CSV table of C-alpha atoms in Angstrom, one decimal:
chain,number,residue,atom,x,y,z
A,1,UNK,CA,59.0,14.8,-16.2
A,2,UNK,CA,57.9,11.3,-14.5
A,3,UNK,CA,55.0,10.6,-17.2
A,4,UNK,CA,57.3,7.7,-18.8
A,5,UNK,CA,54.0,4.6,-18.1
A,6,UNK,CA,51.8,6.5,-16.8
A,7,UNK,CA,48.5,5.9,-17.2
A,8,UNK,CA,45.5,8.7,-18.5
A,9,UNK,CA,41.8,7.3,-19.6
A,10,UNK,CA,40.9,10.1,-22.3
A,11,UNK,CA,37.2,10.2,-22.4
A,12,UNK,CA,36.0,10.8,-25.8
A,13,UNK,CA,37.7,9.6,-29.2
A,14,UNK,CA,36.9,11.8,-31.2
A,15,UNK,CA,38.6,14.7,-33.7
A,16,UNK,CA,39.1,16.8,-30.8
A,17,UNK,CA,40.9,15.1,-28.6
A,18,UNK,CA,43.3,13.8,-31.5
A,19,UNK,CA,45.0,16.3,-29.8
A,20,UNK,CA,45.6,15.2,-26.1
A,21,UNK,CA,46.4,11.6,-28.0
A,22,UNK,CA,49.1,12.7,-30.0
A,23,UNK,CA,51.0,14.9,-27.7
A,24,UNK,CA,50.2,11.7,-24.5
A,25,UNK,CA,51.9,9.0,-26.8
A,26,UNK,CA,54.4,11.1,-27.0
A,27,UNK,CA,55.4,11.5,-24.2
A,28,UNK,CA,54.6,8.2,-23.9
A,29,UNK,CA,51.9,7.9,-21.0
A,30,UNK,CA,49.5,5.0,-21.9
A,31,UNK,CA,45.9,5.8,-22.7
A,32,UNK,CA,42.9,4.4,-22.5
A,33,UNK,CA,40.3,5.5,-25.2
A,34,UNK,CA,36.8,5.8,-23.6
A,35,UNK,CA,33.8,6.1,-25.8
A,36,UNK,CA,31.2,4.4,-26.7
A,37,UNK,CA,31.1,0.8,-28.6
A,38,UNK,CA,28.6,1.8,-31.3
A,39,UNK,CA,31.1,4.3,-33.8
A,40,UNK,CA,35.0,4.1,-35.3
A,41,UNK,CA,36.0,6.9,-34.1
A,42,UNK,CA,39.5,8.5,-35.5
A,43,UNK,CA,40.8,8.7,-32.5
A,44,UNK,CA,40.9,4.6,-31.2
A,45,UNK,CA,43.3,3.4,-33.8
A,46,UNK,CA,46.3,6.6,-32.1
A,47,UNK,CA,44.9,5.1,-28.2
A,48,UNK,CA,47.1,2.5,-26.1
A,49,UNK,CA,43.6,0.5,-24.7
A,50,UNK,CA,39.8,0.4,-24.8
A,51,UNK,CA,37.7,0.8,-22.4
A,52,UNK,CA,33.5,1.0,-23.7
A,53,UNK,CA,31.7,3.3,-21.8
A,54,UNK,CA,29.2,6.3,-21.8
A,55,UNK,CA,31.0,9.0,-20.5
A,56,UNK,CA,27.4,10.9,-20.3
A,57,UNK,CA,26.6,8.6,-17.1
A,58,UNK,CA,29.5,9.8,-14.7
A,59,UNK,CA,28.8,7.0,-12.1
A,60,UNK,CA,29.4,4.0,-15.4
A,61,UNK,CA,32.7,6.2,-16.3
A,62,UNK,CA,33.3,6.0,-12.3
A,63,UNK,CA,33.2,3.1,-11.5
A,64,UNK,CA,34.5,1.4,-15.0
A,65,UNK,CA,38.2,3.9,-14.6
A,66,UNK,CA,38.5,2.4,-10.6
A,67,UNK,CA,39.3,-0.6,-12.3
A,68,UNK,CA,42.0,0.8,-14.9
A,69,UNK,CA,44.1,1.5,-12.6
A,70,UNK,CA,44.5,5.1,-13.2
A,71,UNK,CA,47.2,7.5,-12.7
A,72,UNK,CA,45.1,10.9,-14.6
A,73,UNK,CA,41.8,11.3,-16.7
A,74,UNK,CA,41.4,14.0,-18.9
A,75,UNK,CA,39.5,15.3,-22.0
A,76,UNK,CA,39.6,18.3,-24.3
A,77,UNK,CA,37.2,20.1,-26.8
A,78,UNK,CA,34.1,18.1,-25.4
A,79,UNK,CA,30.7,19.2,-23.2
A,80,UNK,CA,29.3,15.0,-22.7
A,81,UNK,CA,32.5,14.2,-19.9
A,82,UNK,CA,32.3,16.4,-18.1
A,83,UNK,CA,30.4,15.5,-14.6
A,84,UNK,CA,32.2,12.2,-14.9
A,85,UNK,CA,35.8,13.6,-15.3
A,86,UNK,CA,34.9,15.5,-12.5
A,87,UNK,CA,32.9,12.4,-10.5
A,88,UNK,CA,35.7,10.5,-11.5
A,89,UNK,CA,39.0,12.6,-9.9
A,90,UNK,CA,37.2,13.3,-6.7
A,91,UNK,CA,36.0,9.2,-6.8
A,92,UNK,CA,39.9,8.0,-7.1
A,93,UNK,CA,41.8,11.2,-5.9
A,94,UNK,CA,42.9,12.3,-8.8
A,95,UNK,CA,44.1,15.6,-10.0
A,96,UNK,CA,42.4,17.1,-12.1
A,97,UNK,CA,37.7,19.5,-12.1
A,98,UNK,CA,36.3,19.1,-9.1
A,99,UNK,CA,32.8,17.2,-9.6
A,100,UNK,CA,30.5,20.2,-8.1
A,101,UNK,CA,32.2,22.6,-10.5
A,102,UNK,CA,31.2,19.8,-13.3
A,103,UNK,CA,28.3,19.5,-12.9
A,104,UNK,CA,27.6,24.1,-12.6
A,105,UNK,CA,29.7,23.1,-16.2
A,106,UNK,CA,27.3,21.1,-17.6
A,107,UNK,CA,23.8,22.9,-16.2
A,108,UNK,CA,23.7,26.9,-17.5
A,109,UNK,CA,21.6,27.4,-15.3
A,110,UNK,CA,22.9,26.5,-11.8
A,111,UNK,CA,26.3,28.2,-13.0
A,112,UNK,CA,23.9,31.1,-13.6
A,113,UNK,CA,23.1,31.2,-10.3
A,114,UNK,CA,26.7,31.1,-9.2
A,115,UNK,CA,27.7,34.1,-11.4
A,116,UNK,CA,24.7,35.8,-10.2
A,117,UNK,CA,25.4,35.2,-6.7
A,118,UNK,CA,29.2,35.8,-7.5
A,119,UNK,CA,28.4,39.3,-9.6
A,120,UNK,CA,30.0,37.4,-12.3
A,121,UNK,CA,28.8,40.4,-15.5
A,122,UNK,CA,26.7,38.0,-17.4
A,123,UNK,CA,23.0,38.6,-18.3
A,124,UNK,CA,19.8,38.4,-16.6
A,125,UNK,CA,17.9,34.9,-16.6
A,126,UNK,CA,14.7,33.4,-15.7
A,127,UNK,CA,14.8,29.1,-15.4
A,128,UNK,CA,11.8,28.2,-16.7
A,129,UNK,CA,9.6,25.0,-17.4
A,130,UNK,CA,6.2,26.1,-18.4
A,131,UNK,CA,4.8,28.1,-20.6
A,132,UNK,CA,3.1,30.7,-17.7
A,133,UNK,CA,6.6,30.7,-16.3
A,134,UNK,CA,8.2,32.4,-19.1
A,135,UNK,CA,5.1,34.4,-20.1
A,136,UNK,CA,6.5,35.5,-16.0
A,137,UNK,CA,10.1,36.6,-17.3
A,138,UNK,CA,9.2,38.2,-20.5
A,139,UNK,CA,6.8,40.4,-17.9
A,140,UNK,CA,10.4,40.9,-16.6
A,141,UNK,CA,13.3,40.8,-19.8
A,142,UNK,CA,11.7,42.9,-23.4
A,143,UNK,CA,12.2,41.6,-25.9
A,144,UNK,CA,14.4,40.1,-27.4
A,145,UNK,CA,15.0,36.7,-25.0
A,146,UNK,CA,17.7,33.7,-25.3
A,147,UNK,CA,16.1,30.6,-24.6
A,148,UNK,CA,18.8,28.1,-23.9
A,149,UNK,CA,18.5,24.4,-22.8
A,150,UNK,CA,20.1,24.1,-19.9
A,151,UNK,CA,22.2,20.6,-20.9
A,152,UNK,CA,23.6,20.3,-24.8
A,153,UNK,CA,26.8,21.8,-26.6
A,154,UNK,CA,27.9,23.9,-28.7
A,155,UNK,CA,24.9,26.0,-30.4
A,156,UNK,CA,21.9,23.2,-30.1
A,157,UNK,CA,18.7,23.9,-28.0
A,158,UNK,CA,19.5,27.6,-28.4
A,159,UNK,CA,17.5,30.2,-29.6
A,160,UNK,CA,16.8,33.5,-30.0
A,161,UNK,CA,13.3,35.2,-30.3
A,162,UNK,CA,12.9,38.5,-31.4
A,163,UNK,CA,9.0,38.6,-30.6
A,164,UNK,CA,6.7,36.4,-28.0
A,165,UNK,CA,5.6,33.4,-30.3
A,166,UNK,CA,9.5,33.2,-31.2
A,167,UNK,CA,10.4,32.9,-27.4
A,168,UNK,CA,7.2,30.5,-27.2
A,169,UNK,CA,8.8,28.1,-29.8
A,170,UNK,CA,11.7,28.6,-28.4
A,171,UNK,CA,10.6,27.0,-25.6
A,172,UNK,CA,8.6,24.2,-26.8
A,173,UNK,CA,12.0,23.0,-29.3
A,174,UNK,CA,14.8,23.7,-26.1
A,175,UNK,CA,12.6,21.3,-23.7
A,176,UNK,CA,11.9,19.1,-26.7
A,177,UNK,CA,15.5,19.0,-26.5
A,178,UNK,CA,17.0,18.8,-23.0
A,179,UNK,CA,16.3,15.1,-20.8
A,180,UNK,CA,15.8,17.8,-17.2
A,181,UNK,CA,12.6,19.0,-16.9
A,182,UNK,CA,13.4,23.5,-17.2
A,183,UNK,CA,15.8,25.2,-19.3
A,184,UNK,CA,16.4,29.3,-18.8
A,185,UNK,CA,15.5,32.1,-20.6
A,186,UNK,CA,18.3,34.8,-20.6
A,187,UNK,CA,18.8,39.0,-21.9
A,188,UNK,CA,19.9,38.7,-25.5
A,189,UNK,CA,22.8,41.1,-25.4
A,190,UNK,CA,23.0,42.3,-28.7
A,191,UNK,CA,27.0,42.9,-29.1
A,192,UNK,CA,30.3,41.5,-30.2
A,193,UNK,CA,30.9,38.3,-29.3
A,194,UNK,CA,34.8,37.3,-28.1
A,195,UNK,CA,36.1,34.2,-26.6
A,196,UNK,CA,38.9,34.2,-24.1
A,197,UNK,CA,41.1,30.2,-23.1
A,198,UNK,CA,43.3,30.4,-19.6
A,199,UNK,CA,44.1,27.7,-17.2
A,200,UNK,CA,44.4,27.5,-13.2
A,201,UNK,CA,46.8,24.9,-11.3
A,202,UNK,CA,46.2,24.7,-7.4
A,203,UNK,CA,43.6,27.2,-7.7
A,204,UNK,CA,46.2,29.9,-9.8
A,205,UNK,CA,44.4,31.2,-13.1
A,206,UNK,CA,47.9,31.2,-15.0
A,207,UNK,CA,47.1,32.8,-18.0
A,208,UNK,CA,43.5,34.6,-19.7
A,209,UNK,CA,44.2,34.7,-23.5
A,210,UNK,CA,41.2,37.0,-25.0
A,211,UNK,CA,40.6,35.8,-28.9
A,212,UNK,CA,38.1,36.5,-31.8
A,213,UNK,CA,35.8,34.8,-33.0
A,214,UNK,CA,34.2,34.1,-36.4
A,215,UNK,CA,30.3,32.9,-36.2
A,216,UNK,CA,28.0,31.4,-39.1
A,217,UNK,CA,24.5,32.3,-38.4
A,218,UNK,CA,22.3,28.8,-38.1
A,219,UNK,CA,19.1,28.6,-35.8
A,220,UNK,CA,22.1,31.2,-33.7
A,221,UNK,CA,25.5,31.9,-34.7
A,222,UNK,CA,28.5,28.8,-34.7
A,223,UNK,CA,31.9,29.8,-34.0
A,224,UNK,CA,33.5,28.5,-37.3
A,225,UNK,CA,37.0,30.1,-36.7
A,226,UNK,CA,39.5,31.9,-33.8
A,227,UNK,CA,42.1,34.4,-34.0
A,228,UNK,CA,44.9,35.5,-32.0
A,229,UNK,CA,45.8,37.9,-30.4
A,230,UNK,CA,41.8,39.6,-30.2
A,231,UNK,CA,42.3,43.2,-31.5
A,232,UNK,CA,40.9,44.9,-29.1
A,233,UNK,CA,42.0,48.4,-26.6
A,234,UNK,CA,43.5,47.8,-23.1
A,235,UNK,CA,40.5,48.0,-20.7
A,236,UNK,CA,38.7,45.7,-23.1
A,237,UNK,CA,41.5,43.0,-21.8
A,238,UNK,CA,41.7,44.0,-18.5
A,239,UNK,CA,37.4,43.7,-18.1
A,240,UNK,CA,37.8,40.2,-19.5
A,241,UNK,CA,41.0,38.8,-17.6
A,242,UNK,CA,38.6,40.7,-14.5
A,243,UNK,CA,35.3,38.7,-15.5
A,244,UNK,CA,36.9,35.0,-16.2
A,245,UNK,CA,38.7,35.0,-13.0
A,246,UNK,CA,35.7,36.2,-11.2
A,247,UNK,CA,34.3,33.8,-13.3
A,248,UNK,CA,36.6,30.9,-12.5
A,249,UNK,CA,36.2,31.2,-8.5
A,250,UNK,CA,32.2,31.5,-9.1
A,251,UNK,CA,32.1,27.8,-10.8
A,252,UNK,CA,34.9,26.2,-8.2
A,253,UNK,CA,36.7,25.2,-11.2
A,254,UNK,CA,40.2,24.2,-10.6
A,255,UNK,CA,43.5,22.1,-12.0
A,256,UNK,CA,41.9,21.9,-16.1
A,257,UNK,CA,41.8,24.3,-19.1
A,258,UNK,CA,39.1,27.2,-18.7
A,259,UNK,CA,36.9,27.8,-21.7
A,260,UNK,CA,35.2,31.0,-21.4
A,261,UNK,CA,32.4,32.5,-24.4
A,262,UNK,CA,32.0,36.5,-23.7
A,263,UNK,CA,30.4,39.6,-25.1
A,264,UNK,CA,31.3,43.4,-25.6
A,265,UNK,CA,28.5,45.9,-25.7
A,266,UNK,CA,28.3,49.4,-24.9
A,267,UNK,CA,32.5,48.7,-23.9
A,268,UNK,CA,31.3,46.9,-20.7
A,269,UNK,CA,31.8,42.3,-21.6
A,270,UNK,CA,29.7,39.8,-20.0
A,271,UNK,CA,30.3,36.5,-19.5
A,272,UNK,CA,27.7,33.8,-21.6
A,273,UNK,CA,29.2,31.0,-19.9
A,274,UNK,CA,32.0,28.5,-19.7
A,275,UNK,CA,33.3,25.7,-18.9
A,276,UNK,CA,36.7,23.2,-17.1
A,277,UNK,CA,37.5,21.9,-20.8
A,278,UNK,CA,40.4,23.1,-23.5
A,279,UNK,CA,38.1,25.1,-26.4
A,280,UNK,CA,37.3,22.8,-29.6
A,281,UNK,CA,37.7,24.2,-33.4
A,282,UNK,CA,41.5,24.3,-32.9
A,283,UNK,CA,41.4,26.9,-30.0
A,284,UNK,CA,44.2,24.1,-28.4
A,285,UNK,CA,46.5,24.8,-31.0
A,286,UNK,CA,46.5,28.6,-31.0
A,287,UNK,CA,47.0,28.4,-27.4
A,288,UNK,CA,50.1,27.1,-28.3
A,289,UNK,CA,50.6,29.7,-31.6
A,290,UNK,CA,49.9,32.3,-29.2
A,291,UNK,CA,52.2,31.7,-26.5
A,292,UNK,CA,54.5,28.7,-27.7
A,293,UNK,CA,53.4,25.8,-25.5
A,294,UNK,CA,52.8,22.7,-26.3
A,295,UNK,CA,49.7,22.4,-24.4
A,296,UNK,CA,48.3,19.1,-24.7
A,297,UNK,CA,51.7,18.4,-23.3
A,298,UNK,CA,50.7,21.0,-20.3
A,299,UNK,CA,46.9,19.5,-20.5
A,300,UNK,CA,47.9,15.7,-20.7
A,301,UNK,CA,51.5,15.9,-17.7
A,302,UNK,CA,48.2,18.1,-15.3
A,303,UNK,CA,46.3,14.7,-15.4
A,304,UNK,CA,49.4,12.7,-14.6
A,305,UNK,CA,49.4,14.8,-11.2
A,306,UNK,CA,53.0,16.2,-12.6
A,307,UNK,CA,53.0,19.8,-12.7
A,308,UNK,CA,52.3,21.9,-16.5
A,309,UNK,CA,54.1,24.6,-15.0
A,310,UNK,CA,57.3,23.0,-16.6
A,311,UNK,CA,55.6,23.9,-19.9
A,312,UNK,CA,53.8,26.9,-19.2
A,313,UNK,CA,58.1,28.6,-17.9
A,314,UNK,CA,59.2,27.3,-21.8
A,315,UNK,CA,57.2,29.8,-23.6
A,316,UNK,CA,57.8,32.9,-25.8
A,317,UNK,CA,58.6,36.6,-24.0
A,318,UNK,CA,56.8,37.8,-27.4
A,319,UNK,CA,52.9,36.2,-28.5
A,320,UNK,CA,52.6,35.3,-31.9
A,321,UNK,CA,49.4,35.1,-34.8
A,322,UNK,CA,47.3,32.8,-35.6
A,323,UNK,CA,44.2,31.6,-37.3
A,324,UNK,CA,42.2,28.7,-37.7
A,325,UNK,CA,38.7,28.3,-39.9
A,326,UNK,CA,36.1,25.5,-40.5
A,327,UNK,CA,35.4,24.5,-44.7
A,328,UNK,CA,31.8,25.1,-44.7
A,329,UNK,CA,30.0,23.9,-47.4
A,330,UNK,CA,27.1,27.2,-47.0
A,331,UNK,CA,24.7,26.8,-50.8
A,332,UNK,CA,24.0,23.0,-51.1
A,333,UNK,CA,24.1,19.4,-49.9
A,334,UNK,CA,26.2,16.2,-51.3
A,335,UNK,CA,27.8,12.9,-52.2
A,336,UNK,CA,31.5,14.5,-52.3
A,337,UNK,CA,32.6,13.5,-54.9
A,338,UNK,CA,36.0,14.7,-54.4
A,339,UNK,CA,38.6,16.8,-52.1
A,340,UNK,CA,42.0,17.9,-52.4
A,341,UNK,CA,44.1,21.0,-51.5
A,342,UNK,CA,46.7,22.7,-53.8
A,343,UNK,CA,48.9,24.7,-51.6
A,344,UNK,CA,52.2,24.7,-51.5
A,345,UNK,CA,54.2,23.9,-48.1
A,346,UNK,CA,55.2,26.8,-46.1
A,347,UNK,CA,56.4,26.9,-42.4
A,348,UNK,CA,53.4,29.5,-41.2
A,349,UNK,CA,50.5,26.3,-43.1
A,350,UNK,CA,50.7,24.8,-40.1
A,351,UNK,CA,47.5,22.2,-40.7
A,352,UNK,CA,45.4,21.0,-43.9
A,353,UNK,CA,42.6,18.6,-42.2
A,354,UNK,CA,40.1,17.4,-44.1
A,355,UNK,CA,36.8,15.1,-42.4
A,356,UNK,CA,34.8,14.3,-45.2
A,357,UNK,CA,36.1,11.5,-47.4
A,358,UNK,CA,35.0,10.3,-51.2
A,359,UNK,CA,31.2,8.9,-50.6
A,360,UNK,CA,30.3,11.6,-47.8
A,361,UNK,CA,27.5,12.4,-47.1
A,362,UNK,CA,28.7,16.8,-47.1
A,363,UNK,CA,25.5,18.7,-45.7
A,364,UNK,CA,24.8,22.4,-46.1
A,365,UNK,CA,26.2,23.8,-42.4
A,366,UNK,CA,24.2,23.6,-39.3
A,367,UNK,CA,26.5,23.3,-36.5
A,368,UNK,CA,30.4,21.9,-35.9
A,369,UNK,CA,29.1,18.2,-36.9
A,370,UNK,CA,29.0,20.0,-40.4
A,371,UNK,CA,32.6,20.9,-40.7
A,372,UNK,CA,34.5,19.8,-44.0
A,373,UNK,CA,37.7,19.8,-42.3
A,374,UNK,CA,40.0,22.9,-41.2
A,375,UNK,CA,43.2,25.4,-41.9
A,376,UNK,CA,45.2,26.7,-39.5
A,377,UNK,CA,48.2,29.3,-40.2
A,378,UNK,CA,50.2,31.5,-38.0
A,379,UNK,CA,51.9,34.7,-38.8
A,380,UNK,CA,53.3,37.8,-37.3
A,381,UNK,CA,50.1,39.5,-37.3
A,382,UNK,CA,46.3,39.3,-38.2
A,383,UNK,CA,46.8,40.6,-42.0
A,384,UNK,CA,49.4,38.1,-42.6
A,385,UNK,CA,47.2,35.3,-41.5
A,386,UNK,CA,44.6,36.3,-43.6
A,387,UNK,CA,46.5,36.1,-46.2
A,388,UNK,CA,47.4,32.4,-45.7
A,389,UNK,CA,43.9,31.4,-44.9
A,390,UNK,CA,42.1,33.3,-48.2
A,391,UNK,CA,45.7,31.2,-50.2
A,392,UNK,CA,44.3,28.3,-49.2
A,393,UNK,CA,40.8,28.3,-49.2
A,394,UNK,CA,41.0,30.0,-52.4
A,395,UNK,CA,43.8,26.8,-53.5
A,396,UNK,CA,40.3,23.6,-52.1
A,397,UNK,CA,38.8,22.3,-54.5
A,398,UNK,CA,36.1,20.1,-54.3
A,399,UNK,CA,33.2,18.7,-56.3
A,400,UNK,CA,29.7,17.5,-54.8
A,401,UNK,CA,27.4,15.1,-56.7
């Protein structure tokens, strides 16, 4: 492929973008890290150049990007730069997520409105900006409900409310965190939560890959692990594909990887939300395991204007099982004295990575920023993966001071 020497701006330089930097370097693409100057993220040493910018500010990113002589702009595993990505792609005529779609990805209220207009299977919701509007919504949506800030990522600003008091507390908490004058309240659908990864190129959805999610209950359910394939009946797979394709069309997502959160209740699939980038916490690696493709390279190739189908067409005829899990501290915090893995090498153990190091503060897990590390394994089936993963976790030694 003719990517040698092309210039790619990567929005973000945290641990979630490391795979993209490594893939681009292997392809001969020159990478420019777009990141804030007030920290030292792990992606910077992997980049060829650094351009300091606030990736949450679309105007600033587009203005600085215009001076970098770019062939593409991309991100992965991160919502913060999605609006800036869309604006930069549109203003510079680059291949990638359209700005209109990016704006809806970063606004849960606009997203839900689009879902309703296109008949996407999703929970009933109301946009609220006052206690009075919350009261009116609660007259129409029965408890429990879920309150969401519309501009935050991950589990931030999301509150499950089982009582009216919980709903008002959640509303004030969400409004205290959001930069917007509103949040949303929606029907709380209790069921089996799972996810899907997808990829859309030239308005064609190349695949929809459902995956299982393991969550840890903090103030809401926080994903701490993922696995493929998803163990469910064929009807759920079909509903998932239909729902995901419908949601992609509703938001106008194009030329991007897609991360989707879903839930199954009474054998019906509902879309919670989706965004135009690949999912975090090892989901790109699980796509690679499942299909036998170089997914990060596929994302990078499309971003710089090359045909990603050259990677997609090399996929295996049969899929493979994969399992990824975060390493957490759920009992007590402290200062990390040491952490080490006593595991023997195995071709089915793809990665054991520690994010924290000696002297770091270890917090009791509340969100993904508290993760100590991650493990990724593969196998012929889920049971094999579980056995391998549990063996690894048992052989990790950690001591806190």
